[in-house]
Coordinates of C-alpha atoms and ligand atoms in Angstrom, one line a residue:
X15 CA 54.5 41.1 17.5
X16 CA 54.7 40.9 13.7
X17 CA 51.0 40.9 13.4
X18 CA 51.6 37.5 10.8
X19 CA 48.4 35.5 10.5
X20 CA 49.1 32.1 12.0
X21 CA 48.6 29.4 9.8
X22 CA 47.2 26.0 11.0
X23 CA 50.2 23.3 10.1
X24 CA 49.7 19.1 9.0
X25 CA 51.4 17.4 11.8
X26 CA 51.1 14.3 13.5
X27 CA 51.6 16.5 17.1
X28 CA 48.7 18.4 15.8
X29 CA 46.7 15.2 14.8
X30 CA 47.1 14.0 18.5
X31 CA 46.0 17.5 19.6
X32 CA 42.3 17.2 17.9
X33 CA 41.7 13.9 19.3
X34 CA 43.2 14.7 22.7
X35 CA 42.9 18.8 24.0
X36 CA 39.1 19.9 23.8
X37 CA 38.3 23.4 22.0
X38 CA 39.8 26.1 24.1
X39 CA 36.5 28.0 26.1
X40 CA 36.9 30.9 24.3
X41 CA 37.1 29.6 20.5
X42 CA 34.1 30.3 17.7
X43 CA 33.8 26.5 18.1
X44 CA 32.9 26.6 22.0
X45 CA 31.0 29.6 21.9
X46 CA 28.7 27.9 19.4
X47 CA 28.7 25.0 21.5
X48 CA 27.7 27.1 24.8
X49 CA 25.2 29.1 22.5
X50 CA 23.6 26.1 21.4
X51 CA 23.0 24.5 24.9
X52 CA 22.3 28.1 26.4
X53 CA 19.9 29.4 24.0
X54 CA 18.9 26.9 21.1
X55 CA 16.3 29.1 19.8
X56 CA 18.5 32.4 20.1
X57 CA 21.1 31.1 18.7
X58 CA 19.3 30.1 15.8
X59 CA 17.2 33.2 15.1
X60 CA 20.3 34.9 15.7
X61 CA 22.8 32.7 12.7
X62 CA 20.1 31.8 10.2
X63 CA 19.6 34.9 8.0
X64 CA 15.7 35.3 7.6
X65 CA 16.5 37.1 4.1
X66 CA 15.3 35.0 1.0
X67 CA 18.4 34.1 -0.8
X68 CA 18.4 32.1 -4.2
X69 CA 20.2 28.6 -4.0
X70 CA 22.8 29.6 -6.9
X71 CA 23.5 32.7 -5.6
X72 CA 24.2 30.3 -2.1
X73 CA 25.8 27.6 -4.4
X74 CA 28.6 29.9 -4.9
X75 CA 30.0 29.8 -1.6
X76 CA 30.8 25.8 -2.0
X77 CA 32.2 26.3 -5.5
X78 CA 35.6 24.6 -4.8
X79 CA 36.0 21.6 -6.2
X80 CA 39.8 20.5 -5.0
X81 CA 40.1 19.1 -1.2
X82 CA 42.3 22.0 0.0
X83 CA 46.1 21.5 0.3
X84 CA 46.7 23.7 3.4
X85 CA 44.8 22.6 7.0
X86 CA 42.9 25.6 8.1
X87 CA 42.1 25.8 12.1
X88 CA 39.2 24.3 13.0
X89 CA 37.9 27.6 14.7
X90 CA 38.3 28.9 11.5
X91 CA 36.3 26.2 9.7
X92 CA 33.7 26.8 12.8
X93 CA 33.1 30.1 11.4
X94 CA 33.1 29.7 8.1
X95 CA 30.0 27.0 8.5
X96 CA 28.5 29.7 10.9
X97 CA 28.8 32.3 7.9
X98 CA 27.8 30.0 4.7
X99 CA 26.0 27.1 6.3
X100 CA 24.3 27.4 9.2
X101 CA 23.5 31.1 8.3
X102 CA 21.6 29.9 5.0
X103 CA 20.2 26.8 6.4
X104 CA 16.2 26.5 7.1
X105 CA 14.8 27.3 10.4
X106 CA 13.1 24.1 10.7
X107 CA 12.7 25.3 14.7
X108 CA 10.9 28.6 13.7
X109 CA 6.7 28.5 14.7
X110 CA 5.7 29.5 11.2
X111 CA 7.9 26.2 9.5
X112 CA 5.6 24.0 8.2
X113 CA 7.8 21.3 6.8
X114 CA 6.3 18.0 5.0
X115 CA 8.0 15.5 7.3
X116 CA 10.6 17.7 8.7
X117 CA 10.4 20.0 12.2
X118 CA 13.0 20.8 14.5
X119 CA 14.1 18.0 17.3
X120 CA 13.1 18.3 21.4
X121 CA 15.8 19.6 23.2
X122 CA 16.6 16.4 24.5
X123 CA 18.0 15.4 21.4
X124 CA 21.2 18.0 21.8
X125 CA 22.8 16.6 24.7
X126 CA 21.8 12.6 23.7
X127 CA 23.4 14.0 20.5
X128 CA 26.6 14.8 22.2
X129 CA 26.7 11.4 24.3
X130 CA 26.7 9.9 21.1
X131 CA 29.5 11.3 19.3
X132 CA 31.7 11.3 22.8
X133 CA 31.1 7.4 23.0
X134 CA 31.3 6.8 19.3
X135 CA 30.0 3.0 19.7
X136 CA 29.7 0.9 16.5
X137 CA 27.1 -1.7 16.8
X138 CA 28.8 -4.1 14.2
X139 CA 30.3 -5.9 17.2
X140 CA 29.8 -5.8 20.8
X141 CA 33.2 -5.2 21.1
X142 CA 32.5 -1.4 20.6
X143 CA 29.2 -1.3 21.4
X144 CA 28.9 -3.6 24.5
X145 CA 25.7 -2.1 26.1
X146 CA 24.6 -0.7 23.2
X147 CA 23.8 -3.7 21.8
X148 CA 21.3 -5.6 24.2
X149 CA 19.6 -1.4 24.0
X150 CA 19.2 -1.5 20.3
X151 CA 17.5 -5.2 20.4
X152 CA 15.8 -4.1 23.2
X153 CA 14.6 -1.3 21.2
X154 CA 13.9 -3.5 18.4
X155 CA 11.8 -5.7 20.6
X156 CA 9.6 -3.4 21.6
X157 CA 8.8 -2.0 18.2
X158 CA 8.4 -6.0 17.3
X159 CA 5.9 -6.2 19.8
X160 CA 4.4 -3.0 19.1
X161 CA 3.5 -4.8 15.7
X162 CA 3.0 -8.6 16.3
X163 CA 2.2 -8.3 19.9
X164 CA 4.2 -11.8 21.1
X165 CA 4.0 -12.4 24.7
X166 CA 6.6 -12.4 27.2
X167 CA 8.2 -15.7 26.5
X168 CA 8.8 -15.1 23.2
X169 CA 10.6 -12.0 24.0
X170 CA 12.5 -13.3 27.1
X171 CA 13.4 -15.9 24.1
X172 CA 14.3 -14.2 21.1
X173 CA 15.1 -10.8 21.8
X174 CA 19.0 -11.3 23.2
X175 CA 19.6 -14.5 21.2
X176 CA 22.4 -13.4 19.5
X177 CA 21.8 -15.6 16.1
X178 CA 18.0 -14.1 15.9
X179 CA 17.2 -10.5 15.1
X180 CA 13.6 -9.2 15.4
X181 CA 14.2 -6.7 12.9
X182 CA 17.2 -4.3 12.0
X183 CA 17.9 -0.6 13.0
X184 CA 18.1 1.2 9.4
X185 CA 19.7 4.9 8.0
X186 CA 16.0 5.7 6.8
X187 CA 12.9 4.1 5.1
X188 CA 14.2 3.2 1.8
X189 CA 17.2 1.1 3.3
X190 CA 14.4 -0.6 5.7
X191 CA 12.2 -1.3 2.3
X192 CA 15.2 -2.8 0.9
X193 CA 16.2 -4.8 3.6
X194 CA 12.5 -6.8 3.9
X195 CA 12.3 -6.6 0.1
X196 CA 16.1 -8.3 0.0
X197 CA 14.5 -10.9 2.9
X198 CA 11.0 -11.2 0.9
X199 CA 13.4 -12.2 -1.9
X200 CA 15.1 -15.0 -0.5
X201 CA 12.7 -16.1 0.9
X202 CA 10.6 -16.9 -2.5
X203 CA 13.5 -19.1 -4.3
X204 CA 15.1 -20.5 -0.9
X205 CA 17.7 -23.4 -1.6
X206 CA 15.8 -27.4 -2.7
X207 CA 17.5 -29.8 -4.0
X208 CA 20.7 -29.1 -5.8
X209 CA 19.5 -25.6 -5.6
X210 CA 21.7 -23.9 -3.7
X211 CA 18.7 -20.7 -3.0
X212 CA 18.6 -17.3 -4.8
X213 CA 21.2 -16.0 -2.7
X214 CA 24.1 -18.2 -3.5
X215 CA 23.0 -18.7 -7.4
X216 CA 20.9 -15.7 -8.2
X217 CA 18.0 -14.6 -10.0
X218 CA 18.7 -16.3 -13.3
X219 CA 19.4 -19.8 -12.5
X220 CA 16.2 -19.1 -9.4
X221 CA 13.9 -18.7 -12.2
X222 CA 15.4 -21.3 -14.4
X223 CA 14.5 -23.9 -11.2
X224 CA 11.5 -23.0 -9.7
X225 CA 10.2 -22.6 -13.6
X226 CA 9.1 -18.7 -13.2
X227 CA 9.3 -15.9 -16.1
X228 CA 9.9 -13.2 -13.4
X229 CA 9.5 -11.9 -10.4
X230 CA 6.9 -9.1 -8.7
X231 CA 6.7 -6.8 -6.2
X232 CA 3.0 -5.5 -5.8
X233 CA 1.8 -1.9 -4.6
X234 CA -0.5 0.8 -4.9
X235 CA 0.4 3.5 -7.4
X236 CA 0.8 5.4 -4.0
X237 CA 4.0 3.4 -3.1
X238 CA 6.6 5.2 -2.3
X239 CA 9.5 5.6 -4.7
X240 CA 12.2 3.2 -2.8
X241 CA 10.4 0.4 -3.5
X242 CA 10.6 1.0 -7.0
X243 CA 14.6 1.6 -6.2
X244 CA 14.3 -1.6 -4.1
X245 CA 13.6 -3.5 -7.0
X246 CA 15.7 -2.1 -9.3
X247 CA 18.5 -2.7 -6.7
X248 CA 17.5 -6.2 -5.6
X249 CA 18.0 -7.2 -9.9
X250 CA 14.1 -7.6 -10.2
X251 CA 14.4 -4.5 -12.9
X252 CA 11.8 -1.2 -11.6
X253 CA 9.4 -2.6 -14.4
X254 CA 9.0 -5.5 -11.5
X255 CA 7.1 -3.2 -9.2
X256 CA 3.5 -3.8 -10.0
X257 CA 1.2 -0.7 -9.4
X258 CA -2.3 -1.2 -8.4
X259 CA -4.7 1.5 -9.0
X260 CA -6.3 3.0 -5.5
X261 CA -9.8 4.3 -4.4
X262 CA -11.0 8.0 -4.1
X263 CA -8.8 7.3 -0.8
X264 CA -5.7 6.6 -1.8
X265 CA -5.9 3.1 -0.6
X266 CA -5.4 0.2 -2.4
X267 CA -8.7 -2.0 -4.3
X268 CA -8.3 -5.1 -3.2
X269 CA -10.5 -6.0 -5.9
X270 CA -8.0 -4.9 -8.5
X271 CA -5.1 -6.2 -6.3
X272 CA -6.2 -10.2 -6.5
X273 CA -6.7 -9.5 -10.7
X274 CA -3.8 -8.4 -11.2
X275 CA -1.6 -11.5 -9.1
X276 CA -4.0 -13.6 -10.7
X277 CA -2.9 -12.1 -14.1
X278 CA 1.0 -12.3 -12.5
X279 CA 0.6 -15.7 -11.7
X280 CA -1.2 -16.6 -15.4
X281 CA 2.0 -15.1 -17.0
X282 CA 4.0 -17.4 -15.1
X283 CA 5.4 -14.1 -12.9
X284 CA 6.3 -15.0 -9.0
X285 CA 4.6 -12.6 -6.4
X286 CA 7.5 -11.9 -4.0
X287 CA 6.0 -9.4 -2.0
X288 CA 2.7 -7.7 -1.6
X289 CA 3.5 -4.2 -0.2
X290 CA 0.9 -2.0 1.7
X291 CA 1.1 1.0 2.7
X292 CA 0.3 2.5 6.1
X293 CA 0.5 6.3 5.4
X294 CA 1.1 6.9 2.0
X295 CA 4.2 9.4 1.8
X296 CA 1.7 12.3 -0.1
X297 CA -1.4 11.9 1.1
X298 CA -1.1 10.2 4.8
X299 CA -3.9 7.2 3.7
X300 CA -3.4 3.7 5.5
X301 CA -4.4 0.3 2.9
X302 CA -7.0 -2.0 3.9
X303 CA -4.0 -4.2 5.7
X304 CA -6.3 -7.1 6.5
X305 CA -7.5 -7.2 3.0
X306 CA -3.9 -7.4 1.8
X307 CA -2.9 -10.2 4.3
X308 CA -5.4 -12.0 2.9
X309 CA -4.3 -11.7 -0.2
X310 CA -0.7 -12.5 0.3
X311 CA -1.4 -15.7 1.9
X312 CA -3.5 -16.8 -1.0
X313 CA -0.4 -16.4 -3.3
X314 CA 2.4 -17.0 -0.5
X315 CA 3.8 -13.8 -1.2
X316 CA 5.5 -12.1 1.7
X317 CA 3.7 -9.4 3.4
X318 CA 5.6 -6.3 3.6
X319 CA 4.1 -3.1 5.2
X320 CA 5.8 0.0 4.7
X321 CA 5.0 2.1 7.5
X322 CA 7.8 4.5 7.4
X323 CA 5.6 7.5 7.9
X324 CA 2.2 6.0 9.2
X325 CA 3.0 3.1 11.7
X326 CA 4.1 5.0 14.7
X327 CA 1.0 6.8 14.8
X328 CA -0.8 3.6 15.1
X329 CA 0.8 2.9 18.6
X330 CA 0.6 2.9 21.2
X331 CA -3.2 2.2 20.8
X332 CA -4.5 -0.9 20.3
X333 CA -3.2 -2.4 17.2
X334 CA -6.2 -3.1 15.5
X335 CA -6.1 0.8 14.3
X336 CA -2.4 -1.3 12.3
X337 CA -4.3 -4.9 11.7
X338 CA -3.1 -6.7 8.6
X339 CA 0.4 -6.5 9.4
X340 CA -0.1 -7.7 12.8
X341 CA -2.4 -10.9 12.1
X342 CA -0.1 -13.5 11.5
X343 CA 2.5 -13.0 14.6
X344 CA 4.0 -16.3 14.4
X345 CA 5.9 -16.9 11.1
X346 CA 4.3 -18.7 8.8
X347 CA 6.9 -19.9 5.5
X348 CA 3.6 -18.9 3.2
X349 CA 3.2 -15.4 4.5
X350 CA 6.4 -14.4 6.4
X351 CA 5.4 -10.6 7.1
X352 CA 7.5 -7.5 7.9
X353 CA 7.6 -3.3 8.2
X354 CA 9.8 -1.0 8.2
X355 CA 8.7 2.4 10.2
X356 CA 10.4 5.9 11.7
X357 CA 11.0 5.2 15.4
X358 CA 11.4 9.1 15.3
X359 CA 8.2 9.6 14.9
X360 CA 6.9 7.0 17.6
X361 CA 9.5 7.7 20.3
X362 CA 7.7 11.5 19.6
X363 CA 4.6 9.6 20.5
X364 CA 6.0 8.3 23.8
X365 CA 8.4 10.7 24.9
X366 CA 5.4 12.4 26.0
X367 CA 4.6 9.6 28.2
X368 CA 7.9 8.0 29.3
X369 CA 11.4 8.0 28.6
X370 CA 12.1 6.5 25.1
X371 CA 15.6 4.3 25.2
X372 CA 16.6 6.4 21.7
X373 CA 18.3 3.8 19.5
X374 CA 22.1 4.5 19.2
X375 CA 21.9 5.0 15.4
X376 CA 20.2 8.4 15.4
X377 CA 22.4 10.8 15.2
X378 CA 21.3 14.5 14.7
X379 CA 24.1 15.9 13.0
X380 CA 24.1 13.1 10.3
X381 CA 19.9 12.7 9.6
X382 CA 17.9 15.4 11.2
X383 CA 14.4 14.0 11.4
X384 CA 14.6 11.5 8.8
X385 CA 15.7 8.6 12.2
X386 CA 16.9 5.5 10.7
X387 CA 14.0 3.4 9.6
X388 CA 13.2 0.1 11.9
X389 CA 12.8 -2.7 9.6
X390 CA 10.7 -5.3 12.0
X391 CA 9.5 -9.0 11.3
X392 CA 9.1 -11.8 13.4
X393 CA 12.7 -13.8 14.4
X394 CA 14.8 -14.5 11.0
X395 CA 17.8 -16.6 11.3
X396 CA 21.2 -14.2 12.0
X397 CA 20.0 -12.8 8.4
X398 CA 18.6 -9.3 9.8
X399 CA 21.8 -9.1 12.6
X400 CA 24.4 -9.7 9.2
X401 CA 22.6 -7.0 7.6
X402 CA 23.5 -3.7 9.8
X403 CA 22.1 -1.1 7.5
Ligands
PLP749 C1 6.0 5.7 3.0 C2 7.5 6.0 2.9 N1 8.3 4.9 2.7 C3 9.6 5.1 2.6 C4 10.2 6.4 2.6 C5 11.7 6.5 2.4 O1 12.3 6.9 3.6 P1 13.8 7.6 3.6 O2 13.6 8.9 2.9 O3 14.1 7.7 5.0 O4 14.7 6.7 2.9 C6 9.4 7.5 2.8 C7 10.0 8.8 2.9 O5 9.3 9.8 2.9 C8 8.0 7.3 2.9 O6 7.2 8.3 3.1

């Protein structure tokens, strides 16, 4: 035995071996594997070093800045994550975590986790997804009706048609903003005429027709920061998003609301979307929704509520603890409404009572808690299903 260190080799014979011969049972990477199913919590007390260590000083261990030349064995890479990542991650699991929208997942969530990555589905088609696909609008129907609360008909209707979508599965809160925002915007300079619609000639020329200066989106100063992203993105400029001061509750003043899309609509400034908020991201407050509605329809601005971090909390109980939102459930072209929302935190609320059909897009290893956002509004035209965030 010459004692040499074997060195992992590029090959296309050792390309076929990592899609095709599982981890041998004895290698770091299965004994981390066994660990974790065995003993979750022991395995993590036991890997994440308790000791205070400064991010700089942890910085230093990802310092390398050129994609290595040479493979390395994934055993090997297995323990070098043990040692510098997992090691100095944050014990999200540990009782005295207190964590501003972040804890540690049930248990459940490791082997769904793994049924996920073995089946690898990709719901862009149903060629790779097949089941997947009637689940997620299954899933997307329920949260719809969670909101607008249709009755059966309209689900046996609309849920499966394939060119409706009652809402779109989303990789967080911001991407579910944008997505109503983007609908909210199309919506307010559709095609007429020779106009072809904002989305085939764009903002300028949108303007230019329908004889606006601008466009705005309208929020509390408690909005969350996507929207302002949202804007930006969407080529509305960030100066588009419109704060409006709040009460000693951090909720909006309608008051102060119908001034200032009054004083929008004076300046000759389109109100695209009225946004409320149902749990602000700092302080957990829910707008007066109904209020809002109201509003909205008065200037047929589309109703957005962003309930990324406080609509699950609103069901399952009756809905009037989430009104506003839920008032107008058939679509109206004046006030088309929408949300976006964490089914993380709601399928929380009802794994407690029943078993939760976990949308195929979470997957732990890429988004920990932050579960793809659900942006939900009543049946757009194959818009939503086009636009798989
Ligand atoms: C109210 C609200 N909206 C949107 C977001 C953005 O969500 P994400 O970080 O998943 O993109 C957050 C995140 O905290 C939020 O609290």
């Amino acid at each position: 035995m010459t004692g040499k260190k074997k060195s992992a080799q590029a090959s296309v014979e050792a390309m076929y071996r990592v899609f095709t011969v599982p981890e041998a049972p004895e290698s770091t990477l299965s004994r981390i594997d066994q660990n974790i199913s065995n003993n979750l919590a022991g395995f993590l007390q036991e890997h994440i070093v308790a000791v205070e260590r400064d991010l700089s000083d942890v910085e230093k261990n990802f310092s390398d800045y050129a994609i290595p030349e040479k493979p390395v064995f994934v055993s090997e890479q297995a323990q070098f994550l043990l040692d510098k990542l997992v090691a100095n991650s944050v014990h999200t699991a540990s009782p005295a975590f207190i964590g501003h929208m972040t804890s540690a997942l049930p248990y459940f969530m490791l082997p769904l986790s793994k049924i996920m990555i073995a089946l690898n589905q990709n719901l862009v088609k149903t060629e790779t997804s097949k089941a997947f696909t009637p689940m997620e609008r299954q899933v997307l129907g329920m949260i719809h009706r969670l909101v607008y609360e249709e009755d059966g008909a309209f689900y046996r209707k609309w849920m499966h048609d394939p060119r409706y979508a009652l809402g779109a599965m989303c990789s967080g809160g911001t991407v579910a903003n944008l997505t109503a925002l983007w609908v909210a915007r199309n919506r307010a300079f559709p095609a007429e005429g020779s106009f072809r619609g904002l989305h085939q000639e764009g903002l300028f020329r949108a303007l230019k027709y329908y004889g606006y200066e601008g466009a705005a989106i309208v929020v509390s100063r408690r909005g969350h920061y996507s929207l302002r992203k949202a804007a930006d993105v969407l080529g509305l400029g960030r100066e588009a998003l419109v704060p409006v001061d709040t009460d000693d509750d951090n909720r909006i003043q309608t008051d102060a609301l119908r001034d200032k899309c009054l004083e929008l609509h004076r300046q000759k400034i389109k109100v695209m979307a009225i946004c409320g908020v149902a749990g602000t991201t700092e302080t957990g407050n829910v707008d007066p929704l109904d209020g809002m509605a109201d509003i909205a329809r008065e200037f047929g601005a589309h109703f957005h509520v962003d309930a990324a971090w406080g609509g699950p909390p609103c069901s399952p109980v009756p809905t009037n603890t989430c009104c506003g939102a839920s008032r107008r459930p058939t679509p109206s072209p004046s006030t088309p409404t929408s949300n976006s929302m964490y089914p993380w935190v709601l399928a929380w609320s009802c794994s407690r009572t029943q078993a939760w059909p976990v949308p195929s897009s979470i997957t732990p290893s890429t988004s920990s808690v932050r579960a793809p956002g659900i942006w939900a509004a009543p049946p757009w035209k194959a818009h939503a299903r086009a636009c798989r965030c």
